[in-house]
PDB file of C-alpha atoms and ligand atoms in Angstrom:
ATOM      1  CA  UNK Y 181     -13.513  -2.515  -8.654  1.00  0.00           C
ATOM      2  CA  UNK Y 182     -17.066  -3.225  -9.735  1.00  0.00           C
ATOM      3  CA  UNK Y 183     -17.793  -5.527 -12.668  1.00  0.00           C
ATOM      4  CA  UNK Y 184     -21.035  -6.216 -14.555  1.00  0.00           C
ATOM      5  CA  UNK Y 185     -21.274  -9.638 -16.211  1.00  0.00           C
ATOM      6  CA  UNK Y 186     -23.819  -9.673 -19.061  1.00  0.00           C
ATOM      7  CA  UNK Y 187     -24.365 -13.294 -20.064  1.00  0.00           C
ATOM      8  CA  UNK Y 188     -27.595 -15.268 -20.472  1.00  0.00           C
ATOM      9  CA  UNK Y 189     -25.980 -18.721 -20.292  1.00  0.00           C
ATOM     10  CA  UNK Y 190     -26.414 -19.316 -16.557  1.00  0.00           C
ATOM     11  CA  UNK Y 191     -23.622 -21.868 -16.126  1.00  0.00           C
ATOM     12  CA  UNK Y 192     -21.086 -19.659 -17.840  1.00  0.00           C
ATOM     13  CA  UNK Y 193     -22.244 -16.550 -15.981  1.00  0.00           C
ATOM     14  CA  UNK Y 194     -21.927 -18.369 -12.652  1.00  0.00           C
ATOM     15  CA  UNK Y 195     -18.463 -19.630 -13.512  1.00  0.00           C
ATOM     16  CA  UNK Y 196     -17.301 -16.120 -14.443  1.00  0.00           C
ATOM     17  CA  UNK Y 197     -18.824 -14.647 -11.268  1.00  0.00           C
ATOM     18  CA  UNK Y 198     -17.131 -17.299  -9.155  1.00  0.00           C
ATOM     19  CA  UNK Y 199     -13.707 -16.697 -10.713  1.00  0.00           C
ATOM     20  CA  UNK Y 200     -13.880 -12.931 -10.364  1.00  0.00           C
ATOM     21  CA  UNK Y 201     -15.554 -13.090  -6.943  1.00  0.00           C
ATOM     22  CA  UNK Y 202     -12.538 -14.954  -5.648  1.00  0.00           C
ATOM     23  CA  UNK Y 203     -10.335 -11.988  -6.519  1.00  0.00           C
ATOM     24  CA  UNK Y 204     -12.468  -9.752  -4.291  1.00  0.00           C
ATOM     25  CA  UNK Y 205     -14.196  -7.652  -6.962  1.00  0.00           C
ATOM     26  CA  UNK Y 206     -17.790  -6.478  -6.649  1.00  0.00           C
ATOM     27  CA  UNK Y 207     -19.946  -8.301  -9.204  1.00  0.00           C
ATOM     28  CA  UNK Y 208     -23.403  -7.925 -10.680  1.00  0.00           C
ATOM     29  CA  UNK Y 209     -25.070 -10.192 -13.216  1.00  0.00           C
ATOM     30  CA  UNK Y 210     -27.457  -9.268 -16.039  1.00  0.00           C
ATOM     31  CA  UNK Y 211     -29.054 -12.072 -18.062  1.00  0.00           C
ATOM     32  CA  UNK Y 212     -30.448  -9.899 -20.866  1.00  0.00           C
ATOM     33  CA  UNK Y 213     -29.681  -6.711 -22.784  1.00  0.00           C
ATOM     34  CA  UNK Y 214     -32.562  -4.876 -21.087  1.00  0.00           C
ATOM     35  CA  UNK Y 215     -31.284  -5.834 -17.642  1.00  0.00           C
ATOM     36  CA  UNK Y 216     -27.755  -4.751 -18.569  1.00  0.00           C
ATOM     37  CA  UNK Y 217     -28.986  -1.348 -19.771  1.00  0.00           C
ATOM     38  CA  UNK Y 218     -30.894  -0.934 -16.537  1.00  0.00           C
ATOM     39  CA  UNK Y 219     -27.849  -1.750 -14.374  1.00  0.00           C
ATOM     40  CA  UNK Y 220     -25.580   0.575 -16.322  1.00  0.00           C
ATOM     41  CA  UNK Y 221     -28.041   3.449 -15.979  1.00  0.00           C
ATOM     42  CA  UNK Y 222     -28.050   3.146 -12.186  1.00  0.00           C
ATOM     43  CA  UNK Y 223     -24.564   2.075 -11.255  1.00  0.00           C
ATOM     44  CA  UNK Y 224     -21.073   3.031 -12.368  1.00  0.00           C
ATOM     45  CA  UNK Y 225     -18.871   0.071 -13.319  1.00  0.00           C
ATOM     46  CA  UNK Y 226     -15.145  -0.360 -13.841  1.00  0.00           C
ATOM     47  CA  UNK Y 227     -15.603  -3.174 -16.361  1.00  0.00           C
ATOM     48  CA  UNK Y 228     -18.384  -4.752 -18.424  1.00  0.00           C
ATOM     49  CA  UNK Y 229     -18.018  -8.340 -19.572  1.00  0.00           C
ATOM     50  CA  UNK Y 230     -20.554  -8.410 -22.406  1.00  0.00           C
ATOM     51  CA  UNK Y 231     -21.845 -11.438 -24.298  1.00  0.00           C
ATOM     52  CA  UNK Y 232     -22.888 -10.691 -27.892  1.00  0.00           C
ATOM     53  CA  UNK Y 233     -25.622 -13.346 -28.239  1.00  0.00           C
ATOM     54  CA  UNK Y 234     -28.320 -12.229 -25.805  1.00  0.00           C
ATOM     55  CA  UNK Y 235     -31.991 -13.289 -25.838  1.00  0.00           C
ATOM     56  CA  UNK Y 236     -33.594  -9.870 -26.412  1.00  0.00           C
ATOM     57  CA  UNK Y 237     -31.131  -7.628 -28.291  1.00  0.00           C
ATOM     58  CA  UNK Y 238     -27.591  -8.393 -29.372  1.00  0.00           C
ATOM     59  CA  UNK Y 239     -24.633  -7.165 -27.364  1.00  0.00           C
ATOM     60  CA  UNK Y 240     -23.582  -4.813 -30.164  1.00  0.00           C
ATOM     61  CA  UNK Y 241     -26.782  -2.818 -29.590  1.00  0.00           C
ATOM     62  CA  UNK Y 242     -26.053  -2.611 -25.853  1.00  0.00           C
ATOM     63  CA  UNK Y 243     -22.491  -1.518 -26.607  1.00  0.00           C
ATOM     64  CA  UNK Y 244     -23.583   1.188 -29.067  1.00  0.00           C
ATOM     65  CA  UNK Y 245     -26.161   2.498 -26.585  1.00  0.00           C
ATOM     66  CA  UNK Y 246     -23.601   2.686 -23.772  1.00  0.00           C
ATOM     67  CA  UNK Y 247     -21.101   4.593 -25.876  1.00  0.00           C
ATOM     68  CA  UNK Y 248     -23.807   6.881 -27.306  1.00  0.00           C
ATOM     69  CA  UNK Y 249     -24.716   7.747 -23.693  1.00  0.00           C
ATOM     70  CA  UNK Y 250     -21.112   8.823 -23.112  1.00  0.00           C
ATOM     71  CA  UNK Y 251     -20.276   5.949 -20.754  1.00  0.00           C
ATOM     72  CA  UNK Y 252     -16.565   5.165 -21.050  1.00  0.00           C
ATOM     73  CA  UNK Y 253     -16.441   2.008 -18.897  1.00  0.00           C
ATOM     74  CA  UNK Y 254     -14.101  -0.583 -20.481  1.00  0.00           C
ATOM     75  CA  UNK Y 255     -16.034  -3.334 -22.286  1.00  0.00           C
ATOM     76  CA  UNK Y 256     -14.708  -6.845 -22.801  1.00  0.00           C
ATOM     77  CA  UNK Y 257     -16.839  -8.649 -25.387  1.00  0.00           C
ATOM     78  CA  UNK Y 258     -17.519 -12.383 -25.343  1.00  0.00           C
ATOM     79  CA  UNK Y 259     -18.287 -13.695 -28.793  1.00  0.00           C
ATOM     80  CA  UNK Y 260     -19.063 -17.205 -29.958  1.00  0.00           C
ATOM     81  CA  UNK Y 261     -18.711 -16.021 -33.512  1.00  0.00           C
ATOM     82  CA  UNK Y 262     -15.317 -16.700 -34.895  1.00  0.00           C
ATOM     83  CA  UNK Y 263     -15.863 -14.501 -37.953  1.00  0.00           C
ATOM     84  CA  UNK Y 264     -13.360 -11.711 -38.215  1.00  0.00           C
ATOM     85  CA  UNK Y 265     -16.192  -9.265 -39.136  1.00  0.00           C
ATOM     86  CA  UNK Y 266     -17.822  -9.716 -35.736  1.00  0.00           C
ATOM     87  CA  UNK Y 267     -14.622  -9.049 -33.886  1.00  0.00           C
ATOM     88  CA  UNK Y 268     -13.977  -5.951 -35.974  1.00  0.00           C
ATOM     89  CA  UNK Y 269     -17.567  -4.784 -35.357  1.00  0.00           C
ATOM     90  CA  UNK Y 270     -17.091  -5.178 -31.606  1.00  0.00           C
ATOM     91  CA  UNK Y 271     -14.026  -2.933 -31.682  1.00  0.00           C
ATOM     92  CA  UNK Y 272     -15.717  -0.455 -34.065  1.00  0.00           C
ATOM     93  CA  UNK Y 273     -18.703  -0.153 -31.739  1.00  0.00           C
ATOM     94  CA  UNK Y 274     -16.415   0.762 -28.879  1.00  0.00           C
ATOM     95  CA  UNK Y 275     -15.375  -2.505 -27.209  1.00  0.00           C
ATOM     96  CA  UNK Y 276     -11.916  -2.420 -25.625  1.00  0.00           C
ATOM     97  CA  UNK Y 277     -11.122  -6.082 -26.151  1.00  0.00           C
ATOM     98  CA  UNK Y 278     -12.794  -9.393 -26.930  1.00  0.00           C
ATOM     99  CA  UNK Y 279     -12.483 -13.081 -26.118  1.00  0.00           C
ATOM    100  CA  UNK Y 280     -13.767 -15.806 -28.458  1.00  0.00           C
ATOM    101  CA  UNK Y 281     -15.805 -18.649 -26.895  1.00  0.00           C
ATOM    102  CA  UNK Y 282     -14.885 -21.201 -25.793  1.00  0.00           C
ATOM    103  CA  UNK Y 283     -12.139 -19.421 -23.882  1.00  0.00           C
ATOM    104  CA  UNK Y 284      -9.693 -20.292 -21.141  1.00  0.00           C
ATOM    105  CA  UNK Y 285     -10.647 -18.511 -17.904  1.00  0.00           C
ATOM    106  CA  UNK Y 286      -7.042 -17.520 -17.365  1.00  0.00           C
ATOM    107  CA  UNK Y 287      -7.152 -15.582 -20.632  1.00  0.00           C
ATOM    108  CA  UNK Y 288     -10.413 -13.892 -19.654  1.00  0.00           C
ATOM    109  CA  UNK Y 289      -8.945 -12.917 -16.284  1.00  0.00           C
ATOM    110  CA  UNK Y 290      -5.704 -11.621 -17.776  1.00  0.00           C
ATOM    111  CA  UNK Y 291      -7.573  -9.464 -20.307  1.00  0.00           C
ATOM    112  CA  UNK Y 292      -9.940  -8.182 -17.620  1.00  0.00           C
ATOM    113  CA  UNK Y 293      -6.978  -7.350 -15.359  1.00  0.00           C
ATOM    114  CA  UNK Y 294      -5.324  -5.390 -18.158  1.00  0.00           C
ATOM    115  CA  UNK Y 295      -8.499  -3.331 -18.754  1.00  0.00           C
ATOM    116  CA  UNK Y 296      -8.956  -2.653 -15.032  1.00  0.00           C
ATOM    117  CA  UNK Y 297      -5.348  -1.501 -14.770  1.00  0.00           C
ATOM    118  CA  UNK Y 298      -5.786   0.785 -17.744  1.00  0.00           C
ATOM    119  CA  UNK Y 299      -8.949   2.117 -16.093  1.00  0.00           C
ATOM    120  CA  UNK Y 300      -6.795   3.164 -13.151  1.00  0.00           C
ATOM    121  CA  UNK Y 301      -4.194   4.661 -15.473  1.00  0.00           C
ATOM    122  CA  UNK Y 302      -1.552   2.285 -14.269  1.00  0.00           C
ATOM    123  CA  UNK Y 303       0.756   0.605 -16.725  1.00  0.00           C
ATOM    124  CA  UNK Y 304       2.262  -2.140 -14.603  1.00  0.00           C
ATOM    125  CA  UNK Y 305       0.986  -4.535 -11.963  1.00  0.00           C
ATOM    126  CA  UNK Y 306       2.740  -2.822  -9.058  1.00  0.00           C
ATOM    127  CA  UNK Y 307       2.565   0.782  -7.885  1.00  0.00           C
ATOM    128  CA  UNK Y 308       4.837   2.497  -5.384  1.00  0.00           C
ATOM    129  CA  UNK Y 309       3.546   5.012  -2.832  1.00  0.00           C
ATOM    130  CA  UNK Y 310       6.460   6.118  -0.669  1.00  0.00           C
ATOM    131  CA  UNK Y 311       7.614   3.018   1.230  1.00  0.00           C
ATOM    132  CA  UNK Y 312       4.418   1.152   0.293  1.00  0.00           C
ATOM    133  CA  UNK Y 313       4.364  -1.106  -2.775  1.00  0.00           C
ATOM    134  CA  UNK Y 314       0.975  -2.305  -3.969  1.00  0.00           C
ATOM    135  CA  UNK Y 315       1.290  -5.422  -6.138  1.00  0.00           C
ATOM    136  CA  UNK Y 316      -1.941  -6.205  -8.017  1.00  0.00           C
ATOM    137  CA  UNK Y 317      -0.820  -9.351  -9.773  1.00  0.00           C
ATOM    138  CA  UNK Y 318       0.519 -10.872  -6.549  1.00  0.00           C
ATOM    139  CA  UNK Y 319      -2.319  -9.465  -4.375  1.00  0.00           C
ATOM    140  CA  UNK Y 320       0.245  -8.362  -1.810  1.00  0.00           C
ATOM    141  CA  UNK Y 321       1.741  -5.231  -0.319  1.00  0.00           C
ATOM    142  CA  UNK Y 322       5.181  -4.379   0.934  1.00  0.00           C
ATOM    143  CA  UNK Y 323       5.732  -1.827   3.698  1.00  0.00           C
ATOM    144  CA  UNK Y 324       9.414  -0.977   4.063  1.00  0.00           C
ATOM    145  CA  UNK Y 325      10.850  -4.538   3.960  1.00  0.00           C
ATOM    146  CA  UNK Y 326       7.737  -6.308   5.197  1.00  0.00           C
ATOM    147  CA  UNK Y 327       5.704  -8.167   2.529  1.00  0.00           C
ATOM    148  CA  UNK Y 328       2.121  -9.138   3.374  1.00  0.00           C
ATOM    149  CA  UNK Y 329      -0.520 -11.011   1.410  1.00  0.00           C
ATOM    150  CA  UNK Y 330      -3.849  -9.344   2.161  1.00  0.00           C
ATOM    151  CA  UNK Y 331      -7.241 -11.081   2.205  1.00  0.00           C
ATOM    152  CA  UNK Y 332      -9.221 -10.226  -0.970  1.00  0.00           C
ATOM    153  CA  UNK Y 333     -11.651  -7.669   0.396  1.00  0.00           C
ATOM    154  CA  UNK Y 334      -8.964  -5.884   2.412  1.00  0.00           C
ATOM    155  CA  UNK Y 335      -6.839  -5.720  -0.708  1.00  0.00           C
ATOM    156  CA  UNK Y 336      -9.741  -4.244  -2.727  1.00  0.00           C
ATOM    157  CA  UNK Y 337     -10.550  -1.696  -0.034  1.00  0.00           C
ATOM    158  CA  UNK Y 338      -6.920  -0.568  -0.088  1.00  0.00           C
ATOM    159  CA  UNK Y 339      -7.073  -0.415  -3.902  1.00  0.00           C
ATOM    160  CA  UNK Y 340     -10.079   1.911  -3.656  1.00  0.00           C
ATOM    161  CA  UNK Y 341      -8.171   4.193  -1.268  1.00  0.00           C
ATOM    162  CA  UNK Y 342      -5.090   4.273  -3.494  1.00  0.00           C
ATOM    163  CA  UNK Y 343      -7.248   5.155  -6.509  1.00  0.00           C
ATOM    164  CA  UNK Y 344      -8.748   8.099  -4.582  1.00  0.00           C
ATOM    165  CA  UNK Y 345      -5.835   9.632  -2.675  1.00  0.00           C
ATOM    166  CA  UNK Y 346      -6.760  12.859  -0.922  1.00  0.00           C
ATOM    167  CA  UNK Y 347     -10.471  12.421  -1.624  1.00  0.00           C
ATOM    168  CA  UNK Y 348     -13.015  11.812   1.141  1.00  0.00           C
ATOM    169  CA  UNK Y 349     -14.820   8.505   0.557  1.00  0.00           C
ATOM    170  CA  UNK Y 350     -18.040   7.587   2.304  1.00  0.00           C
ATOM    171  CA  UNK Y 351     -18.462   4.048   3.559  1.00  0.00           C
ATOM    172  CA  UNK Y 352     -21.251   3.610   0.986  1.00  0.00           C
ATOM    173  CA  UNK Y 353     -18.867   4.573  -1.833  1.00  0.00           C
ATOM    174  CA  UNK Y 354     -16.335   2.036  -0.631  1.00  0.00           C
ATOM    175  CA  UNK Y 355     -19.013  -0.660  -0.323  1.00  0.00           C
ATOM    176  CA  UNK Y 356     -20.182  -0.018  -3.902  1.00  0.00           C
ATOM    177  CA  UNK Y 357     -16.632  -0.594  -5.189  1.00  0.00           C
ATOM    178  CA  UNK Y 358     -16.067  -3.828  -3.309  1.00  0.00           C
ATOM    179  CA  UNK Y 359     -19.483  -5.529  -3.231  1.00  0.00           C
ATOM    180  CA  UNK Y 360     -22.275  -6.286  -5.723  1.00  0.00           C
ATOM    181  CA  UNK Y 361     -25.952  -5.620  -5.023  1.00  0.00           C
ATOM    182  CA  UNK Y 362     -26.510  -9.145  -3.743  1.00  0.00           C
ATOM    183  CA  UNK Y 363     -23.735  -9.353  -1.175  1.00  0.00           C
ATOM    184  CA  UNK Y 364     -23.474  -5.791   0.164  1.00  0.00           C
ATOM    185  CA  UNK Y 365     -22.685  -5.738   3.903  1.00  0.00           C
ATOM    186  CA  UNK Y 366     -23.372  -3.048   6.470  1.00  0.00           C
ATOM    187  CA  UNK Y 367     -21.002  -0.087   6.951  1.00  0.00           C
ATOM    188  CA  UNK Y 368     -19.503  -1.846   9.987  1.00  0.00           C
ATOM    189  CA  UNK Y 369     -17.695  -4.194   7.630  1.00  0.00           C
ATOM    190  CA  UNK Y 370     -15.812  -1.242   6.142  1.00  0.00           C
ATOM    191  CA  UNK Y 371     -14.856  -0.033   9.635  1.00  0.00           C
ATOM    192  CA  UNK Y 372     -13.444  -3.466  10.305  1.00  0.00           C
ATOM    193  CA  UNK Y 373     -11.397  -3.509   7.075  1.00  0.00           C
ATOM    194  CA  UNK Y 374     -10.070  -0.027   7.742  1.00  0.00           C
ATOM    195  CA  UNK Y 375      -9.022  -1.050  11.271  1.00  0.00           C
ATOM    196  CA  UNK Y 376      -7.182  -4.082   9.903  1.00  0.00           C
ATOM    197  CA  UNK Y 377      -5.558  -2.074   7.126  1.00  0.00           C
ATOM    198  CA  UNK Y 378      -4.361   0.597   9.544  1.00  0.00           C
ATOM    199  CA  UNK Y 379      -2.668  -2.044  11.624  1.00  0.00           C
ATOM    200  CA  UNK Y 380      -0.893  -3.475   8.585  1.00  0.00           C
ATOM    201  CA  UNK Y 381      -0.003  -0.042   7.220  1.00  0.00           C
ATOM    202  CA  UNK Y 382       1.675   1.066  10.470  1.00  0.00           C
ATOM    203  CA  UNK Y 383       4.998   2.685   9.619  1.00  0.00           C
ATOM    204  CA  UNK Y 384       4.007   3.078   5.960  1.00  0.00           C
ATOM    205  CA  UNK Y 385       3.715   6.242   3.863  1.00  0.00           C
ATOM    206  CA  UNK Y 386      -0.056   5.845   3.652  1.00  0.00           C
ATOM    207  CA  UNK Y 387      -2.425   7.065   6.345  1.00  0.00           C
ATOM    208  CA  UNK Y 388      -6.161   6.389   6.319  1.00  0.00           C
ATOM    209  CA  UNK Y 389      -7.778   9.172   8.311  1.00  0.00           C
ATOM    210  CA  UNK Y 390     -11.317   9.316   9.647  1.00  0.00           C
ATOM    211  CA  UNK Y 391     -13.429  12.336   8.740  1.00  0.00           C
ATOM    212  CA  UNK Y 392     -16.119  12.245  11.348  1.00  0.00           C
ATOM    213  CA  UNK Y 393     -19.597  12.076   9.862  1.00  0.00           C
ATOM    214  CA  UNK Y 394     -18.206  11.893   6.320  1.00  0.00           C
ATOM    215  CA  UNK Y 395     -16.018   8.834   5.901  1.00  0.00           C
ATOM    216  CA  UNK Y 396     -12.322   8.307   5.264  1.00  0.00           C
ATOM    217  CA  UNK Y 397      -9.525   9.944   3.362  1.00  0.00           C
ATOM    218  CA  UNK Y 398      -6.243   8.249   2.464  1.00  0.00           C
ATOM    219  CA  UNK Y 399      -3.171  10.465   2.294  1.00  0.00           C
ATOM    220  CA  UNK Y 400       0.523  10.023   1.721  1.00  0.00           C
ATOM    221  CA  UNK Y 401       2.569  11.179   4.685  1.00  0.00           C
ATOM    222  CA  UNK Y 402       6.192  12.226   4.689  1.00  0.00           C
TER     223      UNK Y 402
HETATM  224 CA1   CA P 710     -25.378 -15.916 -24.923  1.00  0.00          CA
END
């Protein structure tokens, strides 16, 4: 999943990026409204974490612009304003949820997780695909009776495949879901993750097939 953090307070932005980076998500950072609008025009995101008090325009303006452009990406608003009117405005302008500063990072993460799950149309933390169980909250998978905790990036690559069953994905598409602009690796990294995943998925209902010259397609097998 790819997340854009829009926050001009550098310390806070870095702390958020660090927390979410640890869970293996791709992250980009915008320090102003103009930068955020630029990112959103060029890249599709699965979640926006949007501060309301920005140096150039307020976050409400960014939010209205995004929704007016037909972009449906979930938006989690950060507001330092405790007034009920501001929170209502955020929701009226099309935010999906909000957190009032100062917040506990665990709350921010839990709310972000809920929005990302909703984005995938999944109601609970775990999904079952034949004999494969994919447990988001626990960051682990179970194949038949074997439970494995996957390293973050491997887990996110598998998440991308499960969200796109039967669809051919290029390596570049996978990279854009798992890495931000600043830490994007070469396509070889994806080959490596796929090789590791295949090993762990042996005997499971999920097969990741290579489409030569195109990329990969994940399919459920009987
Ligand atoms: Ca701010």
